[in-house]
PDB file of C-alpha atoms in Angstrom:
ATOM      1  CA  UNK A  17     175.683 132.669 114.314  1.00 71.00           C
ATOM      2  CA  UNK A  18     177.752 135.681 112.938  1.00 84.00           C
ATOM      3  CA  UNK A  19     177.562 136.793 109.563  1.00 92.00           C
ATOM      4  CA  UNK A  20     179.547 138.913 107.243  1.00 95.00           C
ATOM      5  CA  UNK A  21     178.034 140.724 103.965  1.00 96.00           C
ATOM      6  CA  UNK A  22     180.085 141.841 101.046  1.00 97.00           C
ATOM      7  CA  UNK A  23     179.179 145.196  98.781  1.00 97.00           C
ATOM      8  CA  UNK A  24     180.988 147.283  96.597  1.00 98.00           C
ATOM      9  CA  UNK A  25     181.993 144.984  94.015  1.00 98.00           C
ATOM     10  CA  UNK A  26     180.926 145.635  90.396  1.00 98.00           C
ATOM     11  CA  UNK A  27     183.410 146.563  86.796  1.00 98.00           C
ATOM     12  CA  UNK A  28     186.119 148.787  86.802  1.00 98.00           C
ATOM     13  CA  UNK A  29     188.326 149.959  84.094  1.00 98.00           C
ATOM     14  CA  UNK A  30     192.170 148.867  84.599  1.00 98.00           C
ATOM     15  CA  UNK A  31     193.582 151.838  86.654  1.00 98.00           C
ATOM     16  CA  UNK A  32     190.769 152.326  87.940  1.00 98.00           C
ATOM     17  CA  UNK A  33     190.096 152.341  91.877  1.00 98.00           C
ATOM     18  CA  UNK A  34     187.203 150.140  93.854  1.00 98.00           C
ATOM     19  CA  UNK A  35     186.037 150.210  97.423  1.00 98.00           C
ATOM     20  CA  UNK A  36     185.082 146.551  99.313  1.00 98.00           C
ATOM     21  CA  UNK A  37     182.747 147.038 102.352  1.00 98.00           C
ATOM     22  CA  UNK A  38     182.351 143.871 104.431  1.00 97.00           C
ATOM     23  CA  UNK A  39     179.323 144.088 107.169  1.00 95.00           C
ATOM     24  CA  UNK A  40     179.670 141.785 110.084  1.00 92.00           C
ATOM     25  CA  UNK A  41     176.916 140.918 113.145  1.00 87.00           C
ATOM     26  CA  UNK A  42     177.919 140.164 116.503  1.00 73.00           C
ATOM     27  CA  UNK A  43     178.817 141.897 119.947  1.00 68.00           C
ATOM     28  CA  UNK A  44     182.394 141.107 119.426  1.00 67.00           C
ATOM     29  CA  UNK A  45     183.507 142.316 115.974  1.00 71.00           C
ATOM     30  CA  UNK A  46     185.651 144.689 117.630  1.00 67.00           C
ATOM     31  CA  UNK A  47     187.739 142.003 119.294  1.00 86.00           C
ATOM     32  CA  UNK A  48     187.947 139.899 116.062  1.00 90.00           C
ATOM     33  CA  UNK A  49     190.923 140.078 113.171  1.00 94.00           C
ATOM     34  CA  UNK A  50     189.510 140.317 109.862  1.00 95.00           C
ATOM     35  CA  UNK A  51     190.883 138.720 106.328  1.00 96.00           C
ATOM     36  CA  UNK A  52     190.055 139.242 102.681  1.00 98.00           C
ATOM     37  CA  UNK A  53     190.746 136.465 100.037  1.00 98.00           C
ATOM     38  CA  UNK A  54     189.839 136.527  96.784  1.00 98.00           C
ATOM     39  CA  UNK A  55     189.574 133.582  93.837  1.00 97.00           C
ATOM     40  CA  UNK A  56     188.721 133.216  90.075  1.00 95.00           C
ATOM     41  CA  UNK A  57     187.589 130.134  87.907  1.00 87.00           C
ATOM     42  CA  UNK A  58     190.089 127.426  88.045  1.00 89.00           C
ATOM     43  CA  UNK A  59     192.471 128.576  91.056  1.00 93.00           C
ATOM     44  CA  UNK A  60     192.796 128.083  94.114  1.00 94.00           C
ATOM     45  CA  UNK A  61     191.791 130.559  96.905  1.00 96.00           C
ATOM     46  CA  UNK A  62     194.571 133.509  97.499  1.00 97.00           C
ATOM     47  CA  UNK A  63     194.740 135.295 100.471  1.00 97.00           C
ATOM     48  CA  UNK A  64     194.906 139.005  99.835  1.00 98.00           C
ATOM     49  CA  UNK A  65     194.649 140.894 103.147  1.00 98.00           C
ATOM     50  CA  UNK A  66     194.612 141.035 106.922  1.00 97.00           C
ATOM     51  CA  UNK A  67     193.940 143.391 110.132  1.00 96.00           C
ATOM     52  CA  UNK A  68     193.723 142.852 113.820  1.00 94.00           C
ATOM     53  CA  UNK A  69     191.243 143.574 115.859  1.00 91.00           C
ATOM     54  CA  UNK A  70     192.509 147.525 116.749  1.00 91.00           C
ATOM     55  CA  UNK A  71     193.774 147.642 113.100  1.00 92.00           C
ATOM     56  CA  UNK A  72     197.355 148.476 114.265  1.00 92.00           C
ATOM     57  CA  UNK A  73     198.519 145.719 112.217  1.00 95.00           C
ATOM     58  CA  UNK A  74     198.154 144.753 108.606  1.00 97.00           C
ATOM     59  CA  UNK A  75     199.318 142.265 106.396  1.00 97.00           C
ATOM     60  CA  UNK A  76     199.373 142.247 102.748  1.00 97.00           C
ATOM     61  CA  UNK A  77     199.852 139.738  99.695  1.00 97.00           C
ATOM     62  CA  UNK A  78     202.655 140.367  97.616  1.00 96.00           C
ATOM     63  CA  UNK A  79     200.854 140.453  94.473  1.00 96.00           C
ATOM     64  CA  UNK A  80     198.249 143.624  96.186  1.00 97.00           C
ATOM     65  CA  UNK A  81     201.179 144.862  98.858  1.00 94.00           C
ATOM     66  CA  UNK A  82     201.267 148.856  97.878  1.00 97.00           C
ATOM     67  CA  UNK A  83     197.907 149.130  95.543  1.00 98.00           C
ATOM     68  CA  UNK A  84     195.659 147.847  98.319  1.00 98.00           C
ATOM     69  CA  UNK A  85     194.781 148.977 101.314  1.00 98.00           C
ATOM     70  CA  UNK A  86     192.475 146.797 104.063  1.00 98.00           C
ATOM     71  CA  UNK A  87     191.441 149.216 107.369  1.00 97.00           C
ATOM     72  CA  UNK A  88     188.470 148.596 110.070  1.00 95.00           C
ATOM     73  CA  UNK A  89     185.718 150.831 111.748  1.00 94.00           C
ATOM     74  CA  UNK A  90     184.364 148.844 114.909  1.00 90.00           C
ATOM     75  CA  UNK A  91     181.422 151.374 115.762  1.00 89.00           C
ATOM     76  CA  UNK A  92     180.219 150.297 112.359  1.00 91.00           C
ATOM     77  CA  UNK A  93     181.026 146.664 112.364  1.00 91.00           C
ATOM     78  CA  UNK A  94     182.875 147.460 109.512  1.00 94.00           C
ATOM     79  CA  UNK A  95     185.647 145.970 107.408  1.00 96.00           C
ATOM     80  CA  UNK A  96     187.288 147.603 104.020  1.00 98.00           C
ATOM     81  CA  UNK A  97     189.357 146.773 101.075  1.00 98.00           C
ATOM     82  CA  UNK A  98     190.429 149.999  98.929  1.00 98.00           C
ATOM     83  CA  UNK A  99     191.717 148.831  95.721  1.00 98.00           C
ATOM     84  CA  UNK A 100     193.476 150.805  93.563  1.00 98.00           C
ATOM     85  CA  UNK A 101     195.866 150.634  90.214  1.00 98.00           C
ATOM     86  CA  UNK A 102     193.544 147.791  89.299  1.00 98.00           C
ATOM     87  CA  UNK A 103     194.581 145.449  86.782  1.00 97.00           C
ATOM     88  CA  UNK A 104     192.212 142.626  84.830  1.00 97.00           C
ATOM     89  CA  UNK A 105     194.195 139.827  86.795  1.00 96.00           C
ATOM     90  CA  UNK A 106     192.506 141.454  90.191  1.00 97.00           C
ATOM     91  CA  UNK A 107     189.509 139.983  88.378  1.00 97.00           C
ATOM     92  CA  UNK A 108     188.360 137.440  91.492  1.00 98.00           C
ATOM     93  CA  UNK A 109     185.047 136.587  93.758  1.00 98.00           C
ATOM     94  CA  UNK A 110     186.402 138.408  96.677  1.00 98.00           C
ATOM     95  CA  UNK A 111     185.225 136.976 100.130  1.00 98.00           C
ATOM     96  CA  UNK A 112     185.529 138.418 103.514  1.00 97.00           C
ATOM     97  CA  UNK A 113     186.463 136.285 106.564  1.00 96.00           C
ATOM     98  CA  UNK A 114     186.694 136.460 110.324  1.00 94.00           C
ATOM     99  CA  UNK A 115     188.953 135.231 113.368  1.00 92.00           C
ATOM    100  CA  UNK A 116     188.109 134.757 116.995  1.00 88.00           C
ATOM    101  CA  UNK A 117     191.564 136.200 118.385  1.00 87.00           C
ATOM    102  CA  UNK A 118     192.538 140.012 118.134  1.00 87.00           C
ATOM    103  CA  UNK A 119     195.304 139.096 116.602  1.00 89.00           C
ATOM    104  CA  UNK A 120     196.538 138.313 113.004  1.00 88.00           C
ATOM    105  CA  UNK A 121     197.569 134.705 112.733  1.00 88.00           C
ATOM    106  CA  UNK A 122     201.011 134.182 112.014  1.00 88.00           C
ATOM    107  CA  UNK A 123     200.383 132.437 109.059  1.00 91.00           C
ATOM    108  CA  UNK A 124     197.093 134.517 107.928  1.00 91.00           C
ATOM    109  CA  UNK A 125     196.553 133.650 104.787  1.00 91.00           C
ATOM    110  CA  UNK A 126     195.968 129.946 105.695  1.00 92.00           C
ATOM    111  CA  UNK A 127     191.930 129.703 105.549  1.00 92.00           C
ATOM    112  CA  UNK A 128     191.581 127.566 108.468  1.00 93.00           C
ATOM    113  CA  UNK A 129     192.618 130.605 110.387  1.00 93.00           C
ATOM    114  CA  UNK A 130     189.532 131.740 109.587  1.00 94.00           C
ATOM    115  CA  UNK A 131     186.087 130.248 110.864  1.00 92.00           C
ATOM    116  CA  UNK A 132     183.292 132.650 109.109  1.00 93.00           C
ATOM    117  CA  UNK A 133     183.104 133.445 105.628  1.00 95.00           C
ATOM    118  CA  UNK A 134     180.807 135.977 103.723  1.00 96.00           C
ATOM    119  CA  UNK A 135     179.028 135.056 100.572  1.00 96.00           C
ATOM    120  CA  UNK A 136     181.608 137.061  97.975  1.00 97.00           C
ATOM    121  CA  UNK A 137     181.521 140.162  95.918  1.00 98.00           C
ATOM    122  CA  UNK A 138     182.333 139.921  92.151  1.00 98.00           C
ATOM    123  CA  UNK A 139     185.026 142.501  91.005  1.00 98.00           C
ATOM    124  CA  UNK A 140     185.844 142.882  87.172  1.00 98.00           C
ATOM    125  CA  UNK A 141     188.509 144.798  85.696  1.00 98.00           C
ATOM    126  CA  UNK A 142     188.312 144.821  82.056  1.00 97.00           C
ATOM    127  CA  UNK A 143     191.430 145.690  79.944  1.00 93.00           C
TER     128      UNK A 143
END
């Protein structure tokens, strides 16, 4: 089945600027749009970011759109999320996800969209 792996996590200071790497197996990665969600203790999971499958599109949360940036490489099976202009409430388990269709959905951050999940990568941003 495919799998996707997380790294990059770890503590920042507020301001500060973090890189999210998210791994993924499988022959057709490069055919596959790619999501990043994020959630903390007591809410519910918050979409964050999306790409299709060439990376000519993105799509962004309002509360990231303009500090974040989400971008593919497909001969590495590769997914990031470059955070900058951090701020503690970015504090989250941040989890990667993957969709069958080259395509963003048209509502992406719906997580049924989605059908594989990574594990999650803890990012803290301490005041």
């Amino acid at each position: 089945q495919v799998q996707l792996v997380e790294s990059g996590g770890g503590l920042v200071q507020a301001g500060g600027s973090l890189r999210l790497s998210c791994a993924a197996s499988g022959r057709a990665f490069s055919y596959w749009s790619m999501g990043w969600f994020r959630q903390t203790p007591g809410k519910e999971l918050e979409f964050v970011a999306a790409i299709s499958w060439s990376g000519g599109s993105t799509y962004y949360s309002d509360s990231v759109n303009g500090r974040f940036t989400i971008s593919r490489d497909n001969a590495k099976n590769s997914v990031y999320l470059q955070m900058s202009s951090l701020k503690p409430e970015d504090t989250a388990v941040y989890y990667c996800a993957a969709r069958s269709n080259p395509a963003i959905p048209a509502l992406p951050g719906r997580r049924f969209e989605y059908g594989y999940w990574g594990q999650g990568t803890q990012v803290t941003v301490s005041s």
